[in-house]
Coordinates of C-alpha atoms and ligand atoms in Angstrom, one line a residue:
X42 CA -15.3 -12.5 -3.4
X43 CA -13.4 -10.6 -1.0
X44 CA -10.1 -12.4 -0.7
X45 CA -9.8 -13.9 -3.6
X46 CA -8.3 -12.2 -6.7
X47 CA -9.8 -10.2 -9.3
X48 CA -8.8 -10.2 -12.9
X49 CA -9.5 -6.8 -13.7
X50 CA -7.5 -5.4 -10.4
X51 CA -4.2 -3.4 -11.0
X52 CA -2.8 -5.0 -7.5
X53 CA -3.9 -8.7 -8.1
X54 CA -1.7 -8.5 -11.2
X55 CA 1.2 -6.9 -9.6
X56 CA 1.3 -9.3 -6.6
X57 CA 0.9 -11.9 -9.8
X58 CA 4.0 -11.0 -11.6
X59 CA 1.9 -9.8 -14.6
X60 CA 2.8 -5.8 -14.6
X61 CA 6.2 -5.1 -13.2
X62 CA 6.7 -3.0 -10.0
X63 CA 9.8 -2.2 -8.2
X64 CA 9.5 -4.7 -5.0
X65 CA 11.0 -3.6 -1.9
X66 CA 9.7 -5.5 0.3
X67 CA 7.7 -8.9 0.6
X68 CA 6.3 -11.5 3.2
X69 CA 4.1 -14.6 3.0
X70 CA 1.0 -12.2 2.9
X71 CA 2.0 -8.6 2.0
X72 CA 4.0 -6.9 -1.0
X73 CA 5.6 -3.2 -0.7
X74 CA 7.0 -1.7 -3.6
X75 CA 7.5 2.3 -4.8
X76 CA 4.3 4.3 -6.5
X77 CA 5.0 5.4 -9.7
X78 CA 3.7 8.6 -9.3
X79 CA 5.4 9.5 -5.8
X80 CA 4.1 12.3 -4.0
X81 CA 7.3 12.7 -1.6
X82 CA 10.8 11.8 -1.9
X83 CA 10.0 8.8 -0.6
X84 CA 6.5 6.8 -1.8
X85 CA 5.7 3.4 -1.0
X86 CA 2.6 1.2 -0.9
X87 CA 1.9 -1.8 0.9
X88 CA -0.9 -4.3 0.1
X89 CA -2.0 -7.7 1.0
X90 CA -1.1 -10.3 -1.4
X91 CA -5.5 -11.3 -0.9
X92 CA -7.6 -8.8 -2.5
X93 CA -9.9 -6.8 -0.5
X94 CA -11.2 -3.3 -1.5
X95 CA -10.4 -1.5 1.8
X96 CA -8.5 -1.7 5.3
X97 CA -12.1 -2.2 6.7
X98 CA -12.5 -5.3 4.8
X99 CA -9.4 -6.7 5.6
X100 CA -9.5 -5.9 8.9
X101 CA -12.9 -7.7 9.3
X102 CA -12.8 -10.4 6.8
X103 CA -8.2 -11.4 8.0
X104 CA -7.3 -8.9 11.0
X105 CA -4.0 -11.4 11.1
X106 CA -3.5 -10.3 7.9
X107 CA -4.2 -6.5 8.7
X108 CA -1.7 -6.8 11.1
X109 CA 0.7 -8.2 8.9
X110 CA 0.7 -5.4 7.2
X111 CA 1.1 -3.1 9.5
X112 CA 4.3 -5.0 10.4
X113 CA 5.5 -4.5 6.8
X114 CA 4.9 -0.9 6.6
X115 CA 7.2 -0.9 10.0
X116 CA 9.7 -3.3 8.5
X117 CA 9.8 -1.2 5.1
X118 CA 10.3 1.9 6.2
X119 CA 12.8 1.4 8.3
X120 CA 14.8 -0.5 5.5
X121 CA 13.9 2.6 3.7
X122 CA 15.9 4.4 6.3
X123 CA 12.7 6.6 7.2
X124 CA 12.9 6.2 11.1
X125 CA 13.1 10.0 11.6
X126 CA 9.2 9.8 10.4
X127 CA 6.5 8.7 7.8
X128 CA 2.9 9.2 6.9
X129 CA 0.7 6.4 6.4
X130 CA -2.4 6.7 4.7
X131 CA -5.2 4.7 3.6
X132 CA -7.2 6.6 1.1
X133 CA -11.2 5.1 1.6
X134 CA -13.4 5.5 -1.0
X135 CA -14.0 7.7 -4.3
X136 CA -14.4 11.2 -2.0
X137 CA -11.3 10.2 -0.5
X138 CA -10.3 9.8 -4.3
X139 CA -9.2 6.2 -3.9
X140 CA -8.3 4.9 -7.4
X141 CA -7.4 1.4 -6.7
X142 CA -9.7 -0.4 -5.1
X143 CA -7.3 -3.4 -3.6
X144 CA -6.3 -1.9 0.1
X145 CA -3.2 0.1 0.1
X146 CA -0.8 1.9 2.3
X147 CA 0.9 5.0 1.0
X148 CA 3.8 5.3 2.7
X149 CA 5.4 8.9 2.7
X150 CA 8.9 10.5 4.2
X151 CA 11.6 11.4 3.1
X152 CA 10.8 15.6 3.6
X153 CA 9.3 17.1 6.2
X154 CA 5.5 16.7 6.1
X155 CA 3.7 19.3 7.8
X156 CA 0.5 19.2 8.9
X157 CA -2.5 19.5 7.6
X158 CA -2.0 17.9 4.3
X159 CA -2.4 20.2 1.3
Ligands
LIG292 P1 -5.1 5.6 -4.5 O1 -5.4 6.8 -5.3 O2 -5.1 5.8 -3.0 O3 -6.0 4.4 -4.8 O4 -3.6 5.2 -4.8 C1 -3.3 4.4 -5.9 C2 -1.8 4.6 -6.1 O5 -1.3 3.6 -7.0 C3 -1.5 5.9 -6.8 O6 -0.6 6.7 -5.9 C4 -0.8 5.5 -8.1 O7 0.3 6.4 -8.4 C5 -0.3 4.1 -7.8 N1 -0.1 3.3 -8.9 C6 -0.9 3.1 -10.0 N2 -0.4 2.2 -10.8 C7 0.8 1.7 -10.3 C8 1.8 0.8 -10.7 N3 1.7 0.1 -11.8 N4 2.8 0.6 -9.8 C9 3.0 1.3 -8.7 N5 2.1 2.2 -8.3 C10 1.0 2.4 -9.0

């Protein structure tokens, strides 16, 4: 059920303590912590501590919670000292090649980002 956690979901068992991750960041609802793949010198995520498989479902099923995480995403990346700019971005869905399917901000700075993305 959206909301609730799933065993088999990589995020559920990071915001559980099960698999480690290097937390930066964390409020009542939300957990931010570096990808371990990072795409730019700077690469963070940011996910709701509840389990939902995109920001649409969040948004519908907790918009308070949506918008706690937008907050975090602010409040992280400025403790990140990213305030001369960031991308966010919410990949949505397999042709979007979204491989975790617990709603996630990527959180990218730290170079100059150009635009369009490659
Ligand atoms: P997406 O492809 O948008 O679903 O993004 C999933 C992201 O999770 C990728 O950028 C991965 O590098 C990242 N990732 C996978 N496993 C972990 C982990 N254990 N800790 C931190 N980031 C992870």
């Amino acid at each position: 059920m959206s909301g609730e956690p799933d065993p088999e979901c990589l995020f559920c068992k990071i915001v559980a303590g099960e698999i480690p991750a290097e937390t930066l960041h964390e409020t009542d609802t939300t957990l931010a912590f570096r990808d371990v793949d990072p795409q730019a010198p700077a690469h963070l995520l940011v996910i709701p501590r509840a389990h939902h498989p995109n920001i649409g479902a969040l948004a519908s099923a907790e918009p308070g919670v949506a918008v706690d995480l937008l907050n975090a995403v602010a409040a992280v990346a400025e403790q990140e000292r990213l305030g001369e700019g960031y991308r966010l971005v919410f990949n949505t869905g397999a042709r979007a090649h979204q491989s975790v399917f617990h709603v996630h901000a990527h959180v990218l700075g730290g170079r100059d980002l150009g635009w369009p993305p490659g």
